[in-house]
mmCIF file of C-alpha atoms and ligand atoms in Angstrom:
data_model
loop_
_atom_site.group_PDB
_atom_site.id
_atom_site.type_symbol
_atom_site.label_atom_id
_atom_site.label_comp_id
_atom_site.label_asym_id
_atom_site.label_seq_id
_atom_site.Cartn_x
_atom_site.Cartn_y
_atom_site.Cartn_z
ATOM 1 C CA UNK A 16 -58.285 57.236 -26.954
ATOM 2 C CA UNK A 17 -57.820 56.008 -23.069
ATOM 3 C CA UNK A 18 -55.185 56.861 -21.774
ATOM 4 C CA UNK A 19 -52.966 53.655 -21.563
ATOM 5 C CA UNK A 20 -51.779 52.438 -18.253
ATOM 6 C CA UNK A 21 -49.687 49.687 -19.447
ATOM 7 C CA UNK A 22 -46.853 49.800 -22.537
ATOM 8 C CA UNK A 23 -49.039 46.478 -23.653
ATOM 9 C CA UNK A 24 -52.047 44.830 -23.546
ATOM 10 C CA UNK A 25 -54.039 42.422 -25.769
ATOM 11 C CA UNK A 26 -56.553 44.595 -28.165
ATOM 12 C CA UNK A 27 -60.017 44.547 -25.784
ATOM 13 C CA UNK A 28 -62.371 43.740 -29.659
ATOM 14 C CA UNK A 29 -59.675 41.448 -31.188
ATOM 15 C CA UNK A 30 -57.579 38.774 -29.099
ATOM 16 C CA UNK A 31 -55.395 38.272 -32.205
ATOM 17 C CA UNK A 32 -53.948 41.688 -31.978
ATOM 18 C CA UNK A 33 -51.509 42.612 -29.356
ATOM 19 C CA UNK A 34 -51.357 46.400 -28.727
ATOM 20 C CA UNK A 35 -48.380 48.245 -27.786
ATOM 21 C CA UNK A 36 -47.433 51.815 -26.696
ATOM 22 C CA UNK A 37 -44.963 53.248 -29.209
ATOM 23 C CA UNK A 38 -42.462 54.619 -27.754
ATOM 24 C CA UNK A 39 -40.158 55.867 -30.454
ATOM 25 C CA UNK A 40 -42.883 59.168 -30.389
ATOM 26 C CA UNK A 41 -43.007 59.349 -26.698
ATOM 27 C CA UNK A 42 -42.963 62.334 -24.472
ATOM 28 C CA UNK A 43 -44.593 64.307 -27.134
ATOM 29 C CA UNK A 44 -47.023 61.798 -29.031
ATOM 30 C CA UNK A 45 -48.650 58.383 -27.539
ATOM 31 C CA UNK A 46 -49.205 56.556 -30.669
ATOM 32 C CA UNK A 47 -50.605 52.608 -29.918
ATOM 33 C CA UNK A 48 -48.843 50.402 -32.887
ATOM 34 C CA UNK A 49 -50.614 46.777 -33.275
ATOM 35 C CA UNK A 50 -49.011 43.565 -33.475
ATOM 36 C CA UNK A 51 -51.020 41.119 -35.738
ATOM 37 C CA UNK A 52 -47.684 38.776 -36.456
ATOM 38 C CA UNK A 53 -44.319 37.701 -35.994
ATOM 39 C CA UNK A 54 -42.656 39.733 -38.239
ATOM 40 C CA UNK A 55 -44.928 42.314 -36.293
ATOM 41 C CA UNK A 56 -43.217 41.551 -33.315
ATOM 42 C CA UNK A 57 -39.729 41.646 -34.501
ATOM 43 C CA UNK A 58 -40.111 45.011 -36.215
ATOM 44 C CA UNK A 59 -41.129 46.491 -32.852
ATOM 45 C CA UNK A 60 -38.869 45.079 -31.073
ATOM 46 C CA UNK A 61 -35.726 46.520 -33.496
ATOM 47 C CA UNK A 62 -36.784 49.862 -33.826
ATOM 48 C CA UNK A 63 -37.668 50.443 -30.036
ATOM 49 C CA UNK A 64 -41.280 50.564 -30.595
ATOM 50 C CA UNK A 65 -40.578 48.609 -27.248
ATOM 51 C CA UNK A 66 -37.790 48.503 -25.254
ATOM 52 C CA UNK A 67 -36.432 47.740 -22.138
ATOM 53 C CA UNK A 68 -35.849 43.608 -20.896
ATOM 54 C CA UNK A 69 -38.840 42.511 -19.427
ATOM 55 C CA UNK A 70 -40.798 44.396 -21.552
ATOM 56 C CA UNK A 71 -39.272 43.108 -24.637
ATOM 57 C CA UNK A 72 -39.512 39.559 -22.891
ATOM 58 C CA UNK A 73 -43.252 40.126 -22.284
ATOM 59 C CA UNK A 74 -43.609 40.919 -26.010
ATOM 60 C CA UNK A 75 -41.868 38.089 -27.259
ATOM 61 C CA UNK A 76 -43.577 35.576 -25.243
ATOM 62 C CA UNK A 77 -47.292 36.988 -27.515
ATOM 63 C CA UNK A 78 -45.053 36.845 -30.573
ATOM 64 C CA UNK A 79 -45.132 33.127 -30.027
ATOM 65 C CA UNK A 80 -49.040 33.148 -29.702
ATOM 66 C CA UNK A 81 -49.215 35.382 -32.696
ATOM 67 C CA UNK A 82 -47.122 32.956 -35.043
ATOM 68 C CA UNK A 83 -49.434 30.535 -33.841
ATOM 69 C CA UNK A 84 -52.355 32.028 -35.480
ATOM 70 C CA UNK A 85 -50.468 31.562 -39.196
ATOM 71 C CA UNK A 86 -48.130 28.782 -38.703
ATOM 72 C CA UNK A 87 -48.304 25.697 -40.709
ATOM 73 C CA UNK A 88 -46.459 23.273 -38.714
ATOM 74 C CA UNK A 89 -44.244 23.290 -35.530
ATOM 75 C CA UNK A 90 -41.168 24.030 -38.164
ATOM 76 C CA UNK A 91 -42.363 27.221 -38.615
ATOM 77 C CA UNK A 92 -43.117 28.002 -34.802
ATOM 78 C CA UNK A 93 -39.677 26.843 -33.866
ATOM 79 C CA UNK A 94 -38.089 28.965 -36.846
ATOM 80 C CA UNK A 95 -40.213 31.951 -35.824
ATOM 81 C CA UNK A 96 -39.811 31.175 -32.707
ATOM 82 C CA UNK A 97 -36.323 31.343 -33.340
ATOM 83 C CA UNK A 98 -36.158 34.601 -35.350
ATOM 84 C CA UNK A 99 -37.848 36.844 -32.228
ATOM 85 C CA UNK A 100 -35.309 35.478 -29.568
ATOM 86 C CA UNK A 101 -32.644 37.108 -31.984
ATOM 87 C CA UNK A 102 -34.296 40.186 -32.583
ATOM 88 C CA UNK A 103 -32.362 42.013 -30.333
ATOM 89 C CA UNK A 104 -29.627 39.678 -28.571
ATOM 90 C CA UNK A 105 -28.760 41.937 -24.901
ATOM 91 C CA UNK A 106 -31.697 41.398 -22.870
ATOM 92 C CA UNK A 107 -32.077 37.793 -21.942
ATOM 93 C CA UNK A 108 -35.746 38.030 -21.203
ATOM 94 C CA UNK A 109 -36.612 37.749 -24.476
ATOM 95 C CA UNK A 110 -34.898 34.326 -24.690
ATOM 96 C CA UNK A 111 -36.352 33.320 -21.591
ATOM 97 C CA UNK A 112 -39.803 34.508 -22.008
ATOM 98 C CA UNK A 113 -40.312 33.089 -25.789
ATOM 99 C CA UNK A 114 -38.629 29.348 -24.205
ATOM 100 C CA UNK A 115 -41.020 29.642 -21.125
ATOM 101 C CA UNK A 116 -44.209 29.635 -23.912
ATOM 102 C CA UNK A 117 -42.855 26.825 -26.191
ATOM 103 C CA UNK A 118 -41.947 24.370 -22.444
ATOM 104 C CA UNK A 119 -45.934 25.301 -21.937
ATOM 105 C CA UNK A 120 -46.907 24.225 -25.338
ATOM 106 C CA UNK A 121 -44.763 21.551 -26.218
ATOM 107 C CA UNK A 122 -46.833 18.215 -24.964
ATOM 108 C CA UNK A 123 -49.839 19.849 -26.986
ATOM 109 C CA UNK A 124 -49.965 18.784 -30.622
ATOM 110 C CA UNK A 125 -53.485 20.374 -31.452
ATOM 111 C CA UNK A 126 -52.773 23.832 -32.636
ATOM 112 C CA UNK A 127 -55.759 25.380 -31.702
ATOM 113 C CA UNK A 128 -54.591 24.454 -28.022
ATOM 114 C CA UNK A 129 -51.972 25.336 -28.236
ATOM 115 C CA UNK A 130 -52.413 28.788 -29.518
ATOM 116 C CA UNK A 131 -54.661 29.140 -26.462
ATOM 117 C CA UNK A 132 -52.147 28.072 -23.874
ATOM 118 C CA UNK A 133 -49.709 30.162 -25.538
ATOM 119 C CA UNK A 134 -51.963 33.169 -24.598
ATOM 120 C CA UNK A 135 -52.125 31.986 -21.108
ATOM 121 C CA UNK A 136 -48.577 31.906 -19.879
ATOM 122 C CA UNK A 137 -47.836 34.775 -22.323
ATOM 123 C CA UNK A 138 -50.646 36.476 -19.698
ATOM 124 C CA UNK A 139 -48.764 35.218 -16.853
ATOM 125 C CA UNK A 140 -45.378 35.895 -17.785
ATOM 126 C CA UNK A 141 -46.841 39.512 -18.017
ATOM 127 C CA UNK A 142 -48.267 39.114 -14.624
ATOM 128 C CA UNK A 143 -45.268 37.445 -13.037
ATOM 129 C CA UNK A 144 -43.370 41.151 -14.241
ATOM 130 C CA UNK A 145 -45.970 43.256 -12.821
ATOM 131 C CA UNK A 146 -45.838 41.130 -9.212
ATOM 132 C CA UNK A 147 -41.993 41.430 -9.768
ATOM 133 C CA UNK A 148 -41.949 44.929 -10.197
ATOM 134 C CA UNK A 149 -44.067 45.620 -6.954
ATOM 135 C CA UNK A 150 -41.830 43.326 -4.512
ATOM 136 C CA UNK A 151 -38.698 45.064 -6.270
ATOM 137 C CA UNK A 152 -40.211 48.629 -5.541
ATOM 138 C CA UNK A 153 -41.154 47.435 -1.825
ATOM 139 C CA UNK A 154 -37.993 46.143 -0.661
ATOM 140 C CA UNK A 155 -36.130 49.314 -2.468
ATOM 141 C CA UNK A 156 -38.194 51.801 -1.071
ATOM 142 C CA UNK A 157 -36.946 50.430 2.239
ATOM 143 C CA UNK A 158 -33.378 51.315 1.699
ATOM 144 C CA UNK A 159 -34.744 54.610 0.245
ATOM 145 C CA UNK A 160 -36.591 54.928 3.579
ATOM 146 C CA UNK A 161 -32.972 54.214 5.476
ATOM 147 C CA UNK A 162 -31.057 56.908 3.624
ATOM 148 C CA UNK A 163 -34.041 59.209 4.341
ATOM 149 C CA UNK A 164 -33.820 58.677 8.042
ATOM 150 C CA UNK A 165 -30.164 59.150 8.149
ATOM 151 C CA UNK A 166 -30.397 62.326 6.749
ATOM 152 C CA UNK A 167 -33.236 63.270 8.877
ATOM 153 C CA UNK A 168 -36.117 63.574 6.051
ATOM 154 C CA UNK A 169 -34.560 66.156 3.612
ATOM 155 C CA UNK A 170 -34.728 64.343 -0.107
ATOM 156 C CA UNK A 171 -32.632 61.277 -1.504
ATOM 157 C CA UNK A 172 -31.096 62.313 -4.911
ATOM 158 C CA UNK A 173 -31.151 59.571 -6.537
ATOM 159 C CA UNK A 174 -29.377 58.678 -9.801
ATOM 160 C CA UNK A 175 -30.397 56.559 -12.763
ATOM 161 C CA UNK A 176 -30.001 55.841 -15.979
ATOM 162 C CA UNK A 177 -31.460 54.780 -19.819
ATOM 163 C CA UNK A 178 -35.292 54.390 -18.764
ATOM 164 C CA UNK A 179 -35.821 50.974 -16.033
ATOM 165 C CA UNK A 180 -39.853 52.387 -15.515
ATOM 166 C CA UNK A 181 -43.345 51.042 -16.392
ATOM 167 C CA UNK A 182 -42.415 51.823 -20.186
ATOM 168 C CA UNK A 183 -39.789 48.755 -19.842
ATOM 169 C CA UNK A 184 -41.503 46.748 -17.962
ATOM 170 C CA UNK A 185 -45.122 46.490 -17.586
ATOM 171 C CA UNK A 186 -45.884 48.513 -14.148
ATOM 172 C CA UNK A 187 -43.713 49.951 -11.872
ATOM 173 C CA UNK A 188 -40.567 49.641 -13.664
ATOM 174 C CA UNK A 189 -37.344 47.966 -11.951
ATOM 175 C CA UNK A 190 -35.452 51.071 -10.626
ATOM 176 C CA UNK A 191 -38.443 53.336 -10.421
ATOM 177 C CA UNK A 192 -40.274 51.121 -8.851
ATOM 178 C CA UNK A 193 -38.402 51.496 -5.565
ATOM 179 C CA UNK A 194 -38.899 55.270 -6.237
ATOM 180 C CA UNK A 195 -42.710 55.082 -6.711
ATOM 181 C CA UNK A 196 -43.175 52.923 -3.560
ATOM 182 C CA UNK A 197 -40.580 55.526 -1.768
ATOM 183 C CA UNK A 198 -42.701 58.505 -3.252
ATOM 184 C CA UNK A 199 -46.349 56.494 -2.183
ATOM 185 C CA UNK A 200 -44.951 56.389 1.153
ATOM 186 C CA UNK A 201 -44.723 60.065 1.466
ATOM 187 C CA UNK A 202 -40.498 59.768 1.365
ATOM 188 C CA UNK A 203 -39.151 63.082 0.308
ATOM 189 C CA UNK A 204 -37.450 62.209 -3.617
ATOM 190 C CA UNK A 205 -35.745 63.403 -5.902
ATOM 191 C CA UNK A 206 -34.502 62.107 -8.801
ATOM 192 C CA UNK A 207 -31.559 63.025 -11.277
ATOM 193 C CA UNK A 208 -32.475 61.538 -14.677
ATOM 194 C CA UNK A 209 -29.437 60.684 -17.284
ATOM 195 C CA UNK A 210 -30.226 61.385 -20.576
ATOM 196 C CA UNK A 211 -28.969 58.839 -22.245
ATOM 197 C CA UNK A 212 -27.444 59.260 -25.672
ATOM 198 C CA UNK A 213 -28.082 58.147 -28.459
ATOM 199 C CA UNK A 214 -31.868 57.731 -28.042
ATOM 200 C CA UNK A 215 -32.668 59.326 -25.000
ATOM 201 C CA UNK A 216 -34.319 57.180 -22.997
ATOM 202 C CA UNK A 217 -34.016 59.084 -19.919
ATOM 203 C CA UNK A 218 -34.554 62.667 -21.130
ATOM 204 C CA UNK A 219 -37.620 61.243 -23.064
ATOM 205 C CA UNK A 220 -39.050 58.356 -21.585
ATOM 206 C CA UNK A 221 -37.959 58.374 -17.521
ATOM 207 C CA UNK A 222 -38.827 62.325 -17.367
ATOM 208 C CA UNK A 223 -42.370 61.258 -18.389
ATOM 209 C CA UNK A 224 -42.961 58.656 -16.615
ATOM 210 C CA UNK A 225 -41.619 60.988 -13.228
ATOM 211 C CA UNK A 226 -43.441 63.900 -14.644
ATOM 212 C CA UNK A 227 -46.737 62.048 -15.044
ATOM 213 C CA UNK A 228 -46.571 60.987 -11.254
ATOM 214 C CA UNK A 229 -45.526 63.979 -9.568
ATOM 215 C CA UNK A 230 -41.649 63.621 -8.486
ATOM 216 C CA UNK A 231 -39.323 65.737 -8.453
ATOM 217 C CA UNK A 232 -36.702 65.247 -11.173
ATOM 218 C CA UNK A 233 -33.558 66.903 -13.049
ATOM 219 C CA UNK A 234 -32.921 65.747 -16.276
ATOM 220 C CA UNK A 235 -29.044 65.705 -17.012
ATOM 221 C CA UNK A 236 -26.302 64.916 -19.719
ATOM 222 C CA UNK A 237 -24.536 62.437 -19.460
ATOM 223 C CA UNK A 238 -21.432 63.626 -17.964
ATOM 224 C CA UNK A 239 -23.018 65.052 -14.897
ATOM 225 C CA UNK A 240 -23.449 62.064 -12.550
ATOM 226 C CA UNK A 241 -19.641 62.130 -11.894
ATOM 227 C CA UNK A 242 -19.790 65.937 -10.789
ATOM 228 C CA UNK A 243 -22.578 65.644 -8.743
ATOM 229 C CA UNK A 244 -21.015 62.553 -6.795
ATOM 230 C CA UNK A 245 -18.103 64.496 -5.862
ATOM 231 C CA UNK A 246 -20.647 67.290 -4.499
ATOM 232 C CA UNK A 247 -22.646 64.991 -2.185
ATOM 233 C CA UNK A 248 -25.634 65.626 -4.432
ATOM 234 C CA UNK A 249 -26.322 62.104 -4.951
ATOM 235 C CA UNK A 250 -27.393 59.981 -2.278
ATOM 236 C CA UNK A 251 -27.720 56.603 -4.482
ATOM 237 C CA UNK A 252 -27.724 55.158 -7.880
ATOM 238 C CA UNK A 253 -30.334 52.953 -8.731
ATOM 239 C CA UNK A 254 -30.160 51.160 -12.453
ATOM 240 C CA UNK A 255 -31.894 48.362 -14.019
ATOM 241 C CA UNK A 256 -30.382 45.973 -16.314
ATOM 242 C CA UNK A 257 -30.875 43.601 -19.792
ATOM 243 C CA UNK A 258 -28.904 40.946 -18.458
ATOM 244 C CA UNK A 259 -26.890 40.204 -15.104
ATOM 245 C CA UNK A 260 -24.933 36.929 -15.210
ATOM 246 C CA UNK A 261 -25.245 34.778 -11.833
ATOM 247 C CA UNK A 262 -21.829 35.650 -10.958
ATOM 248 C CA UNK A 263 -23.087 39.386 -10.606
ATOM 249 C CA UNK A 264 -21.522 41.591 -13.755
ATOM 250 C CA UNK A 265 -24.211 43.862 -14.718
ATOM 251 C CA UNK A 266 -25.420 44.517 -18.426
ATOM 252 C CA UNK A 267 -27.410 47.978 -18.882
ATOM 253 C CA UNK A 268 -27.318 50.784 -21.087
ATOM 254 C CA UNK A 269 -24.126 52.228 -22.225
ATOM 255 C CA UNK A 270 -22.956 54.295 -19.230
ATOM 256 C CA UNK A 271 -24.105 52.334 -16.876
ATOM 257 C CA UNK A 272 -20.145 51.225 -16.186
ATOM 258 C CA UNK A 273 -19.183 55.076 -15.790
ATOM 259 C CA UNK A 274 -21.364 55.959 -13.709
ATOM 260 C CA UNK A 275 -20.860 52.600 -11.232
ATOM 261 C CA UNK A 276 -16.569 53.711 -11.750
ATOM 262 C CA UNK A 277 -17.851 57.498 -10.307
ATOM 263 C CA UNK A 278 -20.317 55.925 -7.697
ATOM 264 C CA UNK A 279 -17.235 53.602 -6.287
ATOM 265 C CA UNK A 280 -14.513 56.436 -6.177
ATOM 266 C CA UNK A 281 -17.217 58.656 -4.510
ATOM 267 C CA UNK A 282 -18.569 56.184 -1.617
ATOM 268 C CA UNK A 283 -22.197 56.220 -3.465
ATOM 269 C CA UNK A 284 -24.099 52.980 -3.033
ATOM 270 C CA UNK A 285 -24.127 51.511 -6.383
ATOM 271 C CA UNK A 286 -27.666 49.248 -6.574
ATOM 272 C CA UNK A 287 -29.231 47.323 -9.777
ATOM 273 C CA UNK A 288 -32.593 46.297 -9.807
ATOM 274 C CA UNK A 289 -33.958 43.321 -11.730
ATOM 275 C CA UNK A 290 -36.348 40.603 -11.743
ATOM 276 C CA UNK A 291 -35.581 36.910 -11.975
ATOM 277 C CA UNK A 292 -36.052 36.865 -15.773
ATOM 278 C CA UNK A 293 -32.660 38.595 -15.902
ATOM 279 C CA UNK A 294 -30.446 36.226 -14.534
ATOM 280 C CA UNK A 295 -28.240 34.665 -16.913
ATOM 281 C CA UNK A 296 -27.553 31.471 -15.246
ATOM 282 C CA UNK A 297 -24.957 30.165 -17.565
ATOM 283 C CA UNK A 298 -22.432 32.652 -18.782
ATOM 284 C CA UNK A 299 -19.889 33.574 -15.458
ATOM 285 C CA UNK A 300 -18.029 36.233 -17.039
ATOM 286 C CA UNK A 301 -20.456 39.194 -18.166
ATOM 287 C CA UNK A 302 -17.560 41.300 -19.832
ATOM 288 C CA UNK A 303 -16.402 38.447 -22.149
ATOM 289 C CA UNK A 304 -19.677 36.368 -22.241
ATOM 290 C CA UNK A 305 -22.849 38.750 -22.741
ATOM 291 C CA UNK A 306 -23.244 39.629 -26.353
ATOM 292 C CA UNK A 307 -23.173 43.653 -26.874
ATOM 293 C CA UNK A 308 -26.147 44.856 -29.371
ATOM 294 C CA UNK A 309 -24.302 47.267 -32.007
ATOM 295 C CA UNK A 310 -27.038 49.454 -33.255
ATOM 296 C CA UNK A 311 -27.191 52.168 -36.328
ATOM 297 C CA UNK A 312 -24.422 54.570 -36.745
ATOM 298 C CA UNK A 313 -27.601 57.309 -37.280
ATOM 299 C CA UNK A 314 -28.828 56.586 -34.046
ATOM 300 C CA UNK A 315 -25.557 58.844 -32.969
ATOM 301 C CA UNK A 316 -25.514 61.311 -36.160
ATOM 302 C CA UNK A 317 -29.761 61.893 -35.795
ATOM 303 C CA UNK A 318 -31.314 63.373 -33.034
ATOM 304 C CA UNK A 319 -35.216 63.366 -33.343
ATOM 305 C CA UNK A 320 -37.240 66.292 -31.707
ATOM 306 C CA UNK A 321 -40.427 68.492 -31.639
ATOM 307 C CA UNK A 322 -40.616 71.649 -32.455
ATOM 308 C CA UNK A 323 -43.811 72.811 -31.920
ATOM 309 C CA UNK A 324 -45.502 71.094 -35.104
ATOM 310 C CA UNK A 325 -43.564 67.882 -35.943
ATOM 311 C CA UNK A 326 -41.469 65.276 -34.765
ATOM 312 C CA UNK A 327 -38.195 66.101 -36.753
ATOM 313 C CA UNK A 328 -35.069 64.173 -37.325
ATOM 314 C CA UNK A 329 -32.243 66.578 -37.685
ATOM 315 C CA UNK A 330 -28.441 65.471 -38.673
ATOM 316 C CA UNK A 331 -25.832 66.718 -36.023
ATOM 317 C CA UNK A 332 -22.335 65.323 -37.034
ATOM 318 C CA UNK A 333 -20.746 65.754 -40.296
ATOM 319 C CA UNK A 334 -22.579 63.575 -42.557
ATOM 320 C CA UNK A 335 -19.709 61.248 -43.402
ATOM 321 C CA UNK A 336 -18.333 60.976 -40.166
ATOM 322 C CA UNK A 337 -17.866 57.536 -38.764
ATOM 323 C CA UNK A 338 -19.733 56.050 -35.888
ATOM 324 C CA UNK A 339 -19.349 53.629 -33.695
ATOM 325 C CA UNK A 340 -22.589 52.527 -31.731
ATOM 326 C CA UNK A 341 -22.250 50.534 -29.150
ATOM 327 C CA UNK A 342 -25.988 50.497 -26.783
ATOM 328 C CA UNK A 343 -24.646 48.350 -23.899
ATOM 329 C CA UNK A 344 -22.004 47.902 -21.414
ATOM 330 C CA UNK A 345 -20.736 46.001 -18.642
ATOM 331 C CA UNK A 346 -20.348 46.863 -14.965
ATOM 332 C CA UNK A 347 -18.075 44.351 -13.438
ATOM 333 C CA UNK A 348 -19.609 42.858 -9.670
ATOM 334 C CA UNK A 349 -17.085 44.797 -7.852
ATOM 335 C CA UNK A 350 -18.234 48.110 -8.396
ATOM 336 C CA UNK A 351 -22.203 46.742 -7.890
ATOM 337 C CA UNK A 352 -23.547 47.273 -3.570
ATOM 338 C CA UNK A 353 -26.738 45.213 -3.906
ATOM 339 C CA UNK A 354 -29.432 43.932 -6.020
ATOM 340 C CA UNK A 355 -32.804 44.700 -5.883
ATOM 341 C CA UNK A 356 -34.908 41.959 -6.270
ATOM 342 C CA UNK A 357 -38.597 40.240 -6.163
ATOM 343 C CA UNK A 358 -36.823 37.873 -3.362
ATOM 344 C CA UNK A 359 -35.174 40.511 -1.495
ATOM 345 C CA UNK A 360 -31.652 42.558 -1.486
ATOM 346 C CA UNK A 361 -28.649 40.913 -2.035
ATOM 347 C CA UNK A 362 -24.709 41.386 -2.194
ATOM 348 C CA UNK A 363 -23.384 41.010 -6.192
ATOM 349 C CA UNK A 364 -21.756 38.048 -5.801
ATOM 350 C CA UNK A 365 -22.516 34.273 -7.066
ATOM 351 C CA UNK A 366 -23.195 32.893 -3.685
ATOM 352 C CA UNK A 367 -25.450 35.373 -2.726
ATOM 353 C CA UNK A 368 -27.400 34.990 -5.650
ATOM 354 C CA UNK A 369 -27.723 31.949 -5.354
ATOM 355 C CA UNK A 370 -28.685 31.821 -2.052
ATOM 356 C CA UNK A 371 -31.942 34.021 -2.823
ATOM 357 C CA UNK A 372 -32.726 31.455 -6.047
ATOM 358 C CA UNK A 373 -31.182 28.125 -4.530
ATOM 359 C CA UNK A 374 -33.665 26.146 -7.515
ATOM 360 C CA UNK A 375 -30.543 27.472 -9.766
ATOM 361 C CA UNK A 376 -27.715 26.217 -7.607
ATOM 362 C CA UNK A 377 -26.070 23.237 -10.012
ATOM 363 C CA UNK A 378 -26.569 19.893 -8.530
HETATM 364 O O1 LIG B 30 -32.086 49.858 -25.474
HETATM 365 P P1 LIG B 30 -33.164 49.810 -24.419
HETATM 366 O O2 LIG B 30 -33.938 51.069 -24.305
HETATM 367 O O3 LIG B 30 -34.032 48.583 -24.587
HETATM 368 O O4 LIG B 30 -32.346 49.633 -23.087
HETATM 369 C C1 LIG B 30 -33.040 49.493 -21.883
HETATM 370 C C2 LIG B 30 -32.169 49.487 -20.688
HETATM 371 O O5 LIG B 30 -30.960 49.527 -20.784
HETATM 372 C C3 LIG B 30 -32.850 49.362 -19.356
HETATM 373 O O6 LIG B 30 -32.095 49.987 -18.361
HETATM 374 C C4 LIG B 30 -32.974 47.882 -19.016
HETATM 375 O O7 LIG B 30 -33.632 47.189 -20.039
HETATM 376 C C5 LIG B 30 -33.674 47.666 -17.756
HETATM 377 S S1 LIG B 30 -35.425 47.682 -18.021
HETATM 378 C C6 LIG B 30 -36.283 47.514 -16.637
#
């Protein structure tokens, strides 16, 4: 098998099959898993076979296209429609991505055209995250380049967390993307990588993706970030996010809020990086308003592994003890310095949101 480049693509012999990286195997196996239908989709999309917002987003907007190869009637696109926006019910590309196919195919009533107009802005959607992702890493590589320069060349630590990289996106990533761009530019990196409990993201997923290009990287537990901000070994934290309301609270991986509390007590520039199709441009309060995903207690009591031969799930908690699984949280605006995004850097705070996306100011 090729190598994959992306974490999806349509199937090169077959247009009705989506193909997607698995990721719940990856560093140590990269399986491809098809999607041939909805229920396709929403599997994937549960069990992490993909994860990360604009990825997810991407995949729900062919989950449309792929219930239109079965569906009877536009009652059953709207219900399975429907059914994929709550597969998971964080990351708010996924709602935006699956309504910005059914705007494109609602004035069609032939479903054959539809179907293939579905395809097309499910194909640009996926190119609108890729051109995203770019502009992201361009304008944070600059501030990479600053911190560089003020400490004449020797390498930006830089901190992040859960996995923001190609594998959640579709190139670049959000918060690596800066770092690729920094690392293409011959800026000296380096990059301490969470690990992020329960699933490890970062220990499995962001250390590949690093690994695979080259740069320099530490993987850590959890706990470290606040340790190594109180020893000037972290120049920066760069995160990415599932859903930042337009008032500028910040929802990312659990521990993302610890590590922004750390970053503020230690004088660390605290920066998010997103695309557009993040913005939640309704709900003002992110810590009462953005709905928290509660996942499997076993997620916590199961770690999964190699060991040489298999991939193994092994139990580390009592067996009957209780969990409690929460897999987001929410970093207030105060404790955010600046996002990152495809129209530039700004402060976290509605008006200077706004101000870069003034087509979303409320008449
Ligand atoms: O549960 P996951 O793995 O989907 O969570 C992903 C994250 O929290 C990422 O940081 C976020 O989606 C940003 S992706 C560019």
């Amino acid at each position: 098998m090729k190598k994959p480049t992306r974490p999806i693509w349509i199937n090169e012999k077959d247009n009705s099959i989506i193909n997607v990286i698995d990721q719940r195997y990856l560093p140590h196996r990269v399986d491809v898993f098809d999607l041939k239908t909805k229920e396709d989709v929403i599997f994937a999309i549960q069990t992490m076979v993909v994860r990360g917002a604009p990825l997810i987003g991407v995949t729900g907007a062919y989950g449309v296209y792929l219930s239109l190869l079965t569906a009877k009637d536009e009652k059953e696109l709207i219900s399975d429609a429907n059914d994929i926006k709550n597969a998971r019910p964080t990351a708010i590309n996924l709602i935006w991505a699956v309504d910005e196919v059914l705007k494109a195919i609602s004035d069609i009533n032939d479903f054959d055209k539809k179907k293939d107009e579905a395809l097309k802005r499910a194909k640009e959607i996926e190119a609108f995250e890729v051109e995203c992702s770019r502009s992201i890493g361009e304008f944070g590589a600059k501030i990479i380049k600053e911190i560089s320069e003020k400490k004449g060349g020797k390498p930006v630590n830089i901190l992040t967390h859960c996995n923001a990289g190609f594998l959640a996106t579709v190139e670049y990533g959000t918060a690596t993307a800066p770092m690729y761009i920094a690392d293409e530019q011959g800026t000296d990196i380096h990059i301490w990588v969470d690990e992020t409990r329960p699933l490890n993201q970062g220990a499995r997923l962001t250390a590949w993706e690093l690994g695979e290009k080259n740069i320099k990287h530490s993987v850590i537990t959890d706990n470290t970030g606040g340790h190594l901000m109180q020893h000037n070994m972290v120049d920066m934290v760069i995160v990415g996010t599932d859903r930042t309301t337009h008032t500028g609270d910040v929802a990312n991986k659990i521990g993302t809020y610890l590590k922004a509390l750390a970053a503020k007590d230690n004088n660390i520039p605290f920066y998010v990086a997103l695309p557009s199709s993040t913005f939640d441009w309704e709900v003002k309060d992110g810590v009462n308003g953005i709905p928290i995903e509660e996942r499997d207690g076993d997620e916590i009591k199961f770690v999964t592994g190699f060991d040489e031969k298999k991939i193994r799930e092994v139990l580390i908690t009592p067996l009957k003890s209780k969990t409690v699984n929460y897999a987001f949280d929410v970093t207030p605006a105060r404790l955010v310095t600046g996002f990152i995004t495809e129209r530039g850097v700004c402060r976290a705070t509605e008006k200077d949101i706004l101000n870069l996306f003034p087509e979303k100011k409320k008449r």
